[in-house]
Tab-separated table of C-alpha atoms in Angstrom:
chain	number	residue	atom	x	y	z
A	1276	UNK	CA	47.647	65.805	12.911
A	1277	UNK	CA	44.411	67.849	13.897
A	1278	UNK	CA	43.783	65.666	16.567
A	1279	UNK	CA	47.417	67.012	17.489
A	1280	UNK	CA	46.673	70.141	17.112
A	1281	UNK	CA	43.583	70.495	19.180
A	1282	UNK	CA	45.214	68.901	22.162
A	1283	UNK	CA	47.513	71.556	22.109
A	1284	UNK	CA	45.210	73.987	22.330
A	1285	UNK	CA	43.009	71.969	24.950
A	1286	UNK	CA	46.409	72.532	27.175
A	1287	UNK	CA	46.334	76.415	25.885
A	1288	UNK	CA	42.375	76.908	26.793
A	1289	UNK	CA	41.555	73.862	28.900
A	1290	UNK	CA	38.054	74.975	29.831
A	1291	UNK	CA	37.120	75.452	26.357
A	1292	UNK	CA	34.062	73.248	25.905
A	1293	UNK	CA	34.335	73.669	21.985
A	1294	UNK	CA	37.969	72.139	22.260
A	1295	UNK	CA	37.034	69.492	24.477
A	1296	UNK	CA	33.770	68.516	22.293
A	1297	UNK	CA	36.117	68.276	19.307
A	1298	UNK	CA	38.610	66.295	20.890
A	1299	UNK	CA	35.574	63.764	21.964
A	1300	UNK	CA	34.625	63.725	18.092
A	1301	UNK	CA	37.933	62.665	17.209
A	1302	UNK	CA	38.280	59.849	19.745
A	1303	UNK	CA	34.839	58.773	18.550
A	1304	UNK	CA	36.123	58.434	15.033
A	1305	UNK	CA	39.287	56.236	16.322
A	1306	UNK	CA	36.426	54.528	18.393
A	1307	UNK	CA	38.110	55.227	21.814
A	1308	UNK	CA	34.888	55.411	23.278
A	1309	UNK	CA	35.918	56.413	26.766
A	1310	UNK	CA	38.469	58.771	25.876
A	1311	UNK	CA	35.594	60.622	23.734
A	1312	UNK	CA	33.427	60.086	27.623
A	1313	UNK	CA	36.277	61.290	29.158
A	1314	UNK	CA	36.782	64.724	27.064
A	1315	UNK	CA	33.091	65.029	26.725
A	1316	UNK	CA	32.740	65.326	30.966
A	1317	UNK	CA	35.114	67.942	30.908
A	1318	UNK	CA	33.068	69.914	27.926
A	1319	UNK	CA	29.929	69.573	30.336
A	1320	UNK	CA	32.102	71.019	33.152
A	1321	UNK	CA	32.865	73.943	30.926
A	1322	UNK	CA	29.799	74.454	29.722
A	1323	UNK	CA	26.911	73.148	32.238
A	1324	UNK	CA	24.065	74.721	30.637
A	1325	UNK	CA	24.938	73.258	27.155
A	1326	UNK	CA	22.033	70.824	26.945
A	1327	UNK	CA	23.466	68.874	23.394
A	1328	UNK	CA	26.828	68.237	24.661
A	1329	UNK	CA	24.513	66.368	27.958
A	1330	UNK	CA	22.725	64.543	25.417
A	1331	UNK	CA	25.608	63.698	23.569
A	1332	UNK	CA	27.379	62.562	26.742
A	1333	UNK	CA	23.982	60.518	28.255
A	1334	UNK	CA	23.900	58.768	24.591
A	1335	UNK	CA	27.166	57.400	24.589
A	1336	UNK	CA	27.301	56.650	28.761
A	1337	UNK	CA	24.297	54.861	27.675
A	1338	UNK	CA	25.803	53.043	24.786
A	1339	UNK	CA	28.692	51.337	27.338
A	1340	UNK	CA	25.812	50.749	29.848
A	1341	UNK	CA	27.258	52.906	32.334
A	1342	UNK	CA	22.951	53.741	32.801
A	1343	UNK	CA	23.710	55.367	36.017
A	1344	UNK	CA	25.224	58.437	34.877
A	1345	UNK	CA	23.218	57.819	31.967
A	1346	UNK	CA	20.419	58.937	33.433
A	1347	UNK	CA	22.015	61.689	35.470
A	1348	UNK	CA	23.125	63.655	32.277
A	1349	UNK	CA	19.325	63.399	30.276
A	1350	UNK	CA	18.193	64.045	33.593
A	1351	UNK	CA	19.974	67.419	33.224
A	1352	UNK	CA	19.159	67.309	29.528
A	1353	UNK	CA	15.157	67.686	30.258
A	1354	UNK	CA	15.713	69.836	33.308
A	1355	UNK	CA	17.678	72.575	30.359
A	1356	UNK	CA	15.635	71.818	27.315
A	1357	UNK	CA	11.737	70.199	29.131
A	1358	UNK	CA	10.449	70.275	25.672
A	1359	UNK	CA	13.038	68.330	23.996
A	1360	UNK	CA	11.106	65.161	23.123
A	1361	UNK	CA	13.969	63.032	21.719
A	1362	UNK	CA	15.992	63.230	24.924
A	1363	UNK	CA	12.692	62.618	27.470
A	1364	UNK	CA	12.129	59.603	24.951
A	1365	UNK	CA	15.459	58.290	25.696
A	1366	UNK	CA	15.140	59.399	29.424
A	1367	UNK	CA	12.217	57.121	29.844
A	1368	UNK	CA	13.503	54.464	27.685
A	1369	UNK	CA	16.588	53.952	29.662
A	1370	UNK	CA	14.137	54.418	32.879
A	1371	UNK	CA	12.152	51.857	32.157
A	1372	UNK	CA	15.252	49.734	31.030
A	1373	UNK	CA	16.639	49.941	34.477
A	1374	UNK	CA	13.241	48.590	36.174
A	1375	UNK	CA	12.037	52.503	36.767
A	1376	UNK	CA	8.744	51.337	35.953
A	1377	UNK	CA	6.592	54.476	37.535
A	1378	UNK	CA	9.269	56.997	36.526
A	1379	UNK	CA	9.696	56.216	33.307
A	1380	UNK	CA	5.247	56.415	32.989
A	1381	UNK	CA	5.675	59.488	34.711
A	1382	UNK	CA	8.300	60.698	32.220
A	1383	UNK	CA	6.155	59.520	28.811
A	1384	UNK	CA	3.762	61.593	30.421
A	1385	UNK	CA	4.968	64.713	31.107
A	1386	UNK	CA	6.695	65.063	27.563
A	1387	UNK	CA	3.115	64.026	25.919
A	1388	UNK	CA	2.125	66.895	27.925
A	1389	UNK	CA	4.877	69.317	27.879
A	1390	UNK	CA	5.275	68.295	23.273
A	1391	UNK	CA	1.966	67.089	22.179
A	1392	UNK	CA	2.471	65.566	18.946
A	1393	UNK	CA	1.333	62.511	18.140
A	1394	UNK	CA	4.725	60.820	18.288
A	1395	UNK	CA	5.025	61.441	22.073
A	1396	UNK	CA	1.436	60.798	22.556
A	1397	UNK	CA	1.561	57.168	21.247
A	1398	UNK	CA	4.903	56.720	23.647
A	1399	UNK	CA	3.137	57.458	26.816
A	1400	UNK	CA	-0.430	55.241	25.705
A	1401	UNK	CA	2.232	52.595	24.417
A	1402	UNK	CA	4.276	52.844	27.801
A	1403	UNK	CA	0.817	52.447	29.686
A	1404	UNK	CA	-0.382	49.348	27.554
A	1405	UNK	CA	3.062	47.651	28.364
A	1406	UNK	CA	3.481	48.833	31.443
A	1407	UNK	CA	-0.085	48.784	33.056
A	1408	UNK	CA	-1.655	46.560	30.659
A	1409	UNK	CA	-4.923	46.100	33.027
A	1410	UNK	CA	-5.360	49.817	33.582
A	1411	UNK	CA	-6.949	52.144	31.594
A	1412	UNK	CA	-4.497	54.448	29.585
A	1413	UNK	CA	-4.601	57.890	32.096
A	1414	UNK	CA	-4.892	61.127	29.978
A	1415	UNK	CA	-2.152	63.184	29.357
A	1416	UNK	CA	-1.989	66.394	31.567
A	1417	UNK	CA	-3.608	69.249	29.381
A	1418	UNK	CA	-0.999	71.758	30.875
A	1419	UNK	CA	2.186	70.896	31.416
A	1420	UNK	CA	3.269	72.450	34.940
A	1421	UNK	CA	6.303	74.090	33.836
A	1422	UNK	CA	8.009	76.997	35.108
A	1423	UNK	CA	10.737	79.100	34.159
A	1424	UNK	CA	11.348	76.365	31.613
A	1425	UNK	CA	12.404	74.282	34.408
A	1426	UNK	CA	10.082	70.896	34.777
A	1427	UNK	CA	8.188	71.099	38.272
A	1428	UNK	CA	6.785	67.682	37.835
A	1429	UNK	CA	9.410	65.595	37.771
A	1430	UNK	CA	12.106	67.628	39.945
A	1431	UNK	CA	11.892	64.274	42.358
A	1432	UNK	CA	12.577	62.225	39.267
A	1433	UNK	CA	15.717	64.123	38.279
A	1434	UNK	CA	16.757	64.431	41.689
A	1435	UNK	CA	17.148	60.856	42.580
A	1436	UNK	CA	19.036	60.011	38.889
A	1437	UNK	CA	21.592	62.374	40.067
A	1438	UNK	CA	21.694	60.606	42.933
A	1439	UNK	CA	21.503	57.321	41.672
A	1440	UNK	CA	24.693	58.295	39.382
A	1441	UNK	CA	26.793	59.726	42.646
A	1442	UNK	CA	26.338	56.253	44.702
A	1443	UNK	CA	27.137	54.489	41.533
A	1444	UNK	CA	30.297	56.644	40.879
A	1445	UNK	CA	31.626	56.814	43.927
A	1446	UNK	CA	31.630	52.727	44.262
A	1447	UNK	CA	33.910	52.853	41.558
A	1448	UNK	CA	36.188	55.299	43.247
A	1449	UNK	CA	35.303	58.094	40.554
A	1450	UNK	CA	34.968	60.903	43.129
A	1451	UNK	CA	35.368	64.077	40.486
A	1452	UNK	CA	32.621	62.903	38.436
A	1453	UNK	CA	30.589	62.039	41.807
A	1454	UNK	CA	31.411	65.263	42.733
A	1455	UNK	CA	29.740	66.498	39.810
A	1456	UNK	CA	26.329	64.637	39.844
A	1457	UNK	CA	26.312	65.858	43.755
A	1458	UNK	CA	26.388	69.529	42.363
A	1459	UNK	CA	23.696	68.575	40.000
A	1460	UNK	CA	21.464	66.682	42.717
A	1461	UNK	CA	21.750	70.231	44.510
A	1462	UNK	CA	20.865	72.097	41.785
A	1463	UNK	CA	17.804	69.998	40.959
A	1464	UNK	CA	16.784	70.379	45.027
A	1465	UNK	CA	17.210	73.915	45.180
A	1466	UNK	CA	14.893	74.181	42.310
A	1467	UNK	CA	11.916	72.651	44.774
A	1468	UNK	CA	9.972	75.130	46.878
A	1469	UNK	CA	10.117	74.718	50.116
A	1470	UNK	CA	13.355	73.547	51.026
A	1471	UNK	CA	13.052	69.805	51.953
A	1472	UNK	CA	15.381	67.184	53.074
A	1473	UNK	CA	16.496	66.398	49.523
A	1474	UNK	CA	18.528	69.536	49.433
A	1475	UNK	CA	20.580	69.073	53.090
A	1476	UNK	CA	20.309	65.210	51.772
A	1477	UNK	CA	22.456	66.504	48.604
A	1478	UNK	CA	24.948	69.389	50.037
A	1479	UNK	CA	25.920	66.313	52.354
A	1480	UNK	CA	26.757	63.557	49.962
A	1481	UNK	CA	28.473	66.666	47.947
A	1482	UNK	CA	30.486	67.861	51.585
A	1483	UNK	CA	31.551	64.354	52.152
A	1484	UNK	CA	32.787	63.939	48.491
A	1485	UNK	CA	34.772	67.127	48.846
A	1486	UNK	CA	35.963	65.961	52.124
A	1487	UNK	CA	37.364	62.423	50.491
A	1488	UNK	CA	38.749	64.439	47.421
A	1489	UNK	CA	40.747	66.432	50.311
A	1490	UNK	CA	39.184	70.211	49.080
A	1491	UNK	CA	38.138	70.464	52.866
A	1492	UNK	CA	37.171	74.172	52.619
A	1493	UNK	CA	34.522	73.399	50.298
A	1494	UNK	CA	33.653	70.433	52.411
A	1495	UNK	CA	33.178	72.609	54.892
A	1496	UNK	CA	31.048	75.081	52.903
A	1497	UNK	CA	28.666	72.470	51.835
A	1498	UNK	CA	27.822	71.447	55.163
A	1499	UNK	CA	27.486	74.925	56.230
A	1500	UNK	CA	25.222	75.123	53.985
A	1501	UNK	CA	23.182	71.839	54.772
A	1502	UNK	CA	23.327	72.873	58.467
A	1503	UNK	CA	21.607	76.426	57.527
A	1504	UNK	CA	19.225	75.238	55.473
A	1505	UNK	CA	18.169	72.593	57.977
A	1506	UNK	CA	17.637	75.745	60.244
A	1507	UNK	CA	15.504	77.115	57.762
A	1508	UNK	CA	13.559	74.341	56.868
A	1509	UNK	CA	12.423	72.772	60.867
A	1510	UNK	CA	14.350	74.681	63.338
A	1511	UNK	CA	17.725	73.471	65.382
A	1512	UNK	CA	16.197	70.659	67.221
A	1513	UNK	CA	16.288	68.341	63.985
A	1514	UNK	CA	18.028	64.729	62.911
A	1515	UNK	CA	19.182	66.777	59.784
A	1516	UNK	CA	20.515	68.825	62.563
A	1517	UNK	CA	22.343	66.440	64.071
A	1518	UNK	CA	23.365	64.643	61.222
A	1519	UNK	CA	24.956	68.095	59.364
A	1520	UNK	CA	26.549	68.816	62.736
A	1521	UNK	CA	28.493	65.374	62.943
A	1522	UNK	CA	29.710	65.519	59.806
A	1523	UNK	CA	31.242	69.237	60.567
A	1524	UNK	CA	32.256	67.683	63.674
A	1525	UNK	CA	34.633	64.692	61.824
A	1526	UNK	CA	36.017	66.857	59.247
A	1527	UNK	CA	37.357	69.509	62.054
A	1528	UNK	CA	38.440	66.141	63.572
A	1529	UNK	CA	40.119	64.786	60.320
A	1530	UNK	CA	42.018	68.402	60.725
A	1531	UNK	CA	43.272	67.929	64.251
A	1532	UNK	CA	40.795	71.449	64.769
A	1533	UNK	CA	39.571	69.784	68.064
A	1534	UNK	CA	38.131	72.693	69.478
A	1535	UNK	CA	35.345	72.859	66.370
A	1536	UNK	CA	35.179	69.110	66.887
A	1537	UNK	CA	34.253	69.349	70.668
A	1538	UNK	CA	31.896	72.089	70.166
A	1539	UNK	CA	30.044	70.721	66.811
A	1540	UNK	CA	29.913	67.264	68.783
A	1541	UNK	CA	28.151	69.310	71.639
A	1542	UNK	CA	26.010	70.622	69.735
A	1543	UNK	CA	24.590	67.336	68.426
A	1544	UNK	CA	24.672	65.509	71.197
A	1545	UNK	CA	22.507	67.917	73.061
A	1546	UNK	CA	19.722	67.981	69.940
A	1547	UNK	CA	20.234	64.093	70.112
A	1548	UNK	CA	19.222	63.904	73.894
A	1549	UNK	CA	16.159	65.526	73.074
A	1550	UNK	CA	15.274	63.213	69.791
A	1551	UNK	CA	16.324	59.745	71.259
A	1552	UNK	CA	16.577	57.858	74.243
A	1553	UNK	CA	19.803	55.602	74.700
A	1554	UNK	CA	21.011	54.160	71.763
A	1555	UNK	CA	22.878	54.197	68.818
A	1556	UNK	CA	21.770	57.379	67.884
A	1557	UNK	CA	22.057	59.193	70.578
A	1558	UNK	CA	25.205	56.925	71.726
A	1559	UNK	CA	27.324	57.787	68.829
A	1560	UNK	CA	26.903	61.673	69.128
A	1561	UNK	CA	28.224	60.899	73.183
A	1562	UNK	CA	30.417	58.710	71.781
A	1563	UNK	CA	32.140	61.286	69.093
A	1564	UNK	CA	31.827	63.888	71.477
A	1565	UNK	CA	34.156	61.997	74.232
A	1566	UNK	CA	36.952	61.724	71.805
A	1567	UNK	CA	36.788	65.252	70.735
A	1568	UNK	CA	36.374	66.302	74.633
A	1569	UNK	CA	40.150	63.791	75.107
A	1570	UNK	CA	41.622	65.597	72.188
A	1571	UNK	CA	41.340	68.373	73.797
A	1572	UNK	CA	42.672	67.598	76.733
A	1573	UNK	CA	39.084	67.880	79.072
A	1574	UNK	CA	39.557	64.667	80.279
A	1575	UNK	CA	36.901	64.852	83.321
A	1576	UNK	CA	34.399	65.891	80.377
A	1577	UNK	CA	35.041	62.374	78.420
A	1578	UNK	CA	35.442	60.339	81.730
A	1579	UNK	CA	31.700	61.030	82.258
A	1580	UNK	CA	30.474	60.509	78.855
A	1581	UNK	CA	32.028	57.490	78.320
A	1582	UNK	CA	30.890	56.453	81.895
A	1583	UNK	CA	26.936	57.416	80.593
A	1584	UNK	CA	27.522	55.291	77.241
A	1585	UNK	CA	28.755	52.109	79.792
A	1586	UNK	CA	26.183	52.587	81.958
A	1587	UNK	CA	23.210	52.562	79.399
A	1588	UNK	CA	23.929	49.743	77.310
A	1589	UNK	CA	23.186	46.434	78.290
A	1590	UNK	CA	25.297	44.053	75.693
A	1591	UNK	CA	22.855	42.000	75.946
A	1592	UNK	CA	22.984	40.988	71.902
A	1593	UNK	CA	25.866	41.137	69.731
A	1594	UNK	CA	25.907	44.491	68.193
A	1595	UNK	CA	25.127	46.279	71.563
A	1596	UNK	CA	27.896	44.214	73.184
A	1597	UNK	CA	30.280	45.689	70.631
A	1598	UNK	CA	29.625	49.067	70.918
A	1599	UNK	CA	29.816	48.257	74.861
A	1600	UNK	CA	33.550	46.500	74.330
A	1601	UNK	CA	34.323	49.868	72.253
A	1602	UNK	CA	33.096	52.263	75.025
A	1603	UNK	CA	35.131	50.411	77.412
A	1604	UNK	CA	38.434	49.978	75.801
A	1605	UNK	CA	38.395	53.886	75.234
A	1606	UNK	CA	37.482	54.721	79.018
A	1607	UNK	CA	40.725	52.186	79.475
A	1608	UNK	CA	42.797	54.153	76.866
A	1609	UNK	CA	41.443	57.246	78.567
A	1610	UNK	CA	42.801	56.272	81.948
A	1611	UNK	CA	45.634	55.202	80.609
A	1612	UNK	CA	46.930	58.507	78.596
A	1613	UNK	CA	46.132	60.371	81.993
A	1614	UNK	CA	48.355	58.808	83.869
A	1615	UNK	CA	45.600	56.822	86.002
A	1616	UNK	CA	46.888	53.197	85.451
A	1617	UNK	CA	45.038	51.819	88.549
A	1618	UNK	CA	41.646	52.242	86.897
A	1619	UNK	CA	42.916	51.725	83.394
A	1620	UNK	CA	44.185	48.136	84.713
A	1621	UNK	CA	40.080	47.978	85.801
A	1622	UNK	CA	38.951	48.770	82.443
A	1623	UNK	CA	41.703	47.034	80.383
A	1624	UNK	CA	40.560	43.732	81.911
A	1625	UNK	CA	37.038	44.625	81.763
A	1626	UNK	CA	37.682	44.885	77.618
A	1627	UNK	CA	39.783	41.178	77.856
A	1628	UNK	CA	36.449	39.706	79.357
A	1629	UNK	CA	33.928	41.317	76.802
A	1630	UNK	CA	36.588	40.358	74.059
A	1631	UNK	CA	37.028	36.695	75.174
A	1632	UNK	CA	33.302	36.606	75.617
A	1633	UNK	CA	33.047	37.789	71.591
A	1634	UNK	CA	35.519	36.345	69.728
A	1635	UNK	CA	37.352	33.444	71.916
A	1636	UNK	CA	40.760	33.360	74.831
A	1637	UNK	CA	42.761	32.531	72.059
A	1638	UNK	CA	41.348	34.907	69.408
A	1639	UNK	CA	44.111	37.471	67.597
A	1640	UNK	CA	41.728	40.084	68.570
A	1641	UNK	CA	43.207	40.465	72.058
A	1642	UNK	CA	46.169	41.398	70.777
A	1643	UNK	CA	46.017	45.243	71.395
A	1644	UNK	CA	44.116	44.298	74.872
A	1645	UNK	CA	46.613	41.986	76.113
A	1646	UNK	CA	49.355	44.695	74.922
A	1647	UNK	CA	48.067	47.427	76.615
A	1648	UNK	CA	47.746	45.354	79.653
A	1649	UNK	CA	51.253	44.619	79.924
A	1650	UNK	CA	52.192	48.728	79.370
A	1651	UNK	CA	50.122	49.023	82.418
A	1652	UNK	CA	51.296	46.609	84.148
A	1653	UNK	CA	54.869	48.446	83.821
A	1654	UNK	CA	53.975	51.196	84.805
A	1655	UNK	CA	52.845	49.881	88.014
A	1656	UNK	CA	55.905	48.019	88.466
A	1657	UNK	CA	54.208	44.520	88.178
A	1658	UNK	CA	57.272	42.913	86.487
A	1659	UNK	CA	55.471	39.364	86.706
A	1660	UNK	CA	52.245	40.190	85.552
A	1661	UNK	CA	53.577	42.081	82.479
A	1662	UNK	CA	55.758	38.803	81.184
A	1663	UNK	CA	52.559	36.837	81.515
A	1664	UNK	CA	50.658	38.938	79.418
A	1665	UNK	CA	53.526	39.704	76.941
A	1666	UNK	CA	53.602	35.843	76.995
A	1667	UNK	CA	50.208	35.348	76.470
A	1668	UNK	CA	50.122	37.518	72.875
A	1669	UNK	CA	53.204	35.648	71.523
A	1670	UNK	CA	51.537	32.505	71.945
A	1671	UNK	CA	48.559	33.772	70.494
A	1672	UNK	CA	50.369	35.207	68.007
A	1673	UNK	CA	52.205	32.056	67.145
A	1674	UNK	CA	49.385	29.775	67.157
A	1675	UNK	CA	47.496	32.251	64.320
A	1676	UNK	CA	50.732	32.578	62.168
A	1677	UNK	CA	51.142	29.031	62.250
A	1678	UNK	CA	47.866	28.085	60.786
């Protein structure tokens, strides 16, 4: 009946993190563990600088082994509370648990230095002795470097278990509660000063999340962000640069806003002319940029980049051949959606060659190839030559079926 009564009132107030804490008690008691994980995320959301209801959600992430996140939430446990000793016990623990070896020492020893007592002095000379047992036990720092009750120390320690928790989360498909450890990696790289790649590292994982969760405004925002603060940090000529600026570049192009496309593909491809020679590196910014540059209907523009990409790899090993097959079948599909069948029949058969060469004459991956072929071959009124490719993908076609 209370349990009732408080999920009525969760639907009443549902970003009251007192509700959804009680809720999570009540689930505990029925021992429906994840429901009780479940209404415990939402308290944190409601109340992100509640360091207890972290710990309480760490300890029982922990207790289902889900160490990840684990980790993420008393890594935002000791970035609230640094002097909380339980919690960096725990944090360590589970550290050293998951093979963390010199961040969980590094962990002992800040809270022996940050709460000297002798409990969390015989941790950290304990952790040493089974963790170094052929060094000498270092002393604990006298002064813990703590500012604004924020741990300076270990920012790179709390930084990477937020990480850590949004790869692991977003494996498992659980994009809002990626989305929330990405918020949390920000906050823990905004805390270092200077800027460094952590934080454009962080505001892109958290863009890309948005981006897959379909909230493409704040997708957008984030790698605004990442893109200014890349600006900040080295200047425009950057592979932060580049990298911020092709991700801005495939969301406008997951939009259908080609114009942003073409010109944040620009953009990147000129910074990645400076940085790299031919390449994938460079290739791929071309490469984007060409499709953008057909989208929006400046065909010339993508006939030469795609012509520069063909011209500057070799295929001379199997994963340059492939991107050499790719940059070929799109000139083809280039020529071919402006009306210039003569020299999309050149490329088209250009792509059958490389293809045979990869995969085999016979291979189901000719199908599109052999398909476009025959469109071409229609439109330039070569009835005999289309039948015999037409011909060619049914019997392909039939022999893989029939296997």
């Amino acid at each position: 009946e209370a349990l009732r009564e408080y999920l009525v009132a969760e639907q009443l107030d549902p970003d009251s993190a007192v509700i959804h804490s009680r809720v999570a008690h009540f689930y505990l008691q029925k021992h429906r563990v994840q429901d009780a994980i479940s209404e415990l995320r939402d308290a944190v959301a409601a109340a992100p600088a509640d360091e207890k209801l972290h710990y309480e959600l760490a300890n029982l992430l922990a207790e289902v082994s889900d160490n990840e996140a684990a980790l993420a939430e008393y890594a935002a446990v000791v970035h609230l509370q640094p002097h909380w000793a339980e919690a960096a016990g725990r944090f360590a623990a589970l550290l050293e648990k998951q093979g963390q070896t010199q961040s969980a020492l590094d962990e002992y020893r800040r809270i022996a230095a940050a709460a000297p007592n002798e409990q969390t002095k015989s941790q950290y000379e304990q952790a040493e002795l089974r963790l170094r047992p052929r060094q000498t036990v270092q002393q604990p720092l006298q002064t813990p470097q703590v500012a604004d009750n924020h741990p300076v120390e270990n920012s790179d320690l709390l930084w990477r278990a937020s990480m850590d928790a949004v790869k692991a989360q977003t494996r498992r498909g659980n994009l809002l509660v990626a989305a929330h450890y990405a918020r949390q990696a920000v906050d823990f790289a905004e805390q270092v000063a200077p800027h460094d790649r952590r934080l454009t590292e962080s505001l892109r994982l958290l863009g890309s999340i948005y981006q897959r969760l379909n909230k493409f405004p704040q997708a957008r925002e984030e790698y605004l962000r990442a893109l200014a603060v890349a600006q900040e940090m080295s200047g425009s000529d950057t592979e932060d640069g580049v990298l911020t600026l092709d991700a801005l570049g495939e969301l406008a192009m997951s939009l259908k806003d080609y114009r942003n496309a073409e010109t944040y593909y620009a953009n990147a491809a000129a910074i990645a002319r400076k940085l790299y020679g031919p390449g994938p590196a460079r290739d791929a910014q071309l490469f984007y940029l060409a499709n953008a540059s057909r989208e929006q209907g400046h065909m010339s523009q993508a006939e030469s980049l795609l012509h520069e990409l063909i011209s500057t790899t070799n295929g001379r090993d199997p994963e340059s051949e492939s991107r050499l097959t790719s940059y070929v079948e799109n000139l083809a599909d280039l020529y071919y959606s402006w009306g210039k069948y003569q020299q999309a029949d050149v490329y088209y058969h250009r792509t059958l060659s490389l293809q045979e060469r990869q995969f085999s004459a016979r291979s189901p991956m000719l199908d599109r190839t052999l398909s476009q072929l025959a469109l071409v071959m229609h439109k330039l009124g070569r009835s005999k030559e289309e039948r015999a490719y037409l011909m060619r993908r049914t019997q392909i076609l039939a022999a893989y079926n029939g296997r």
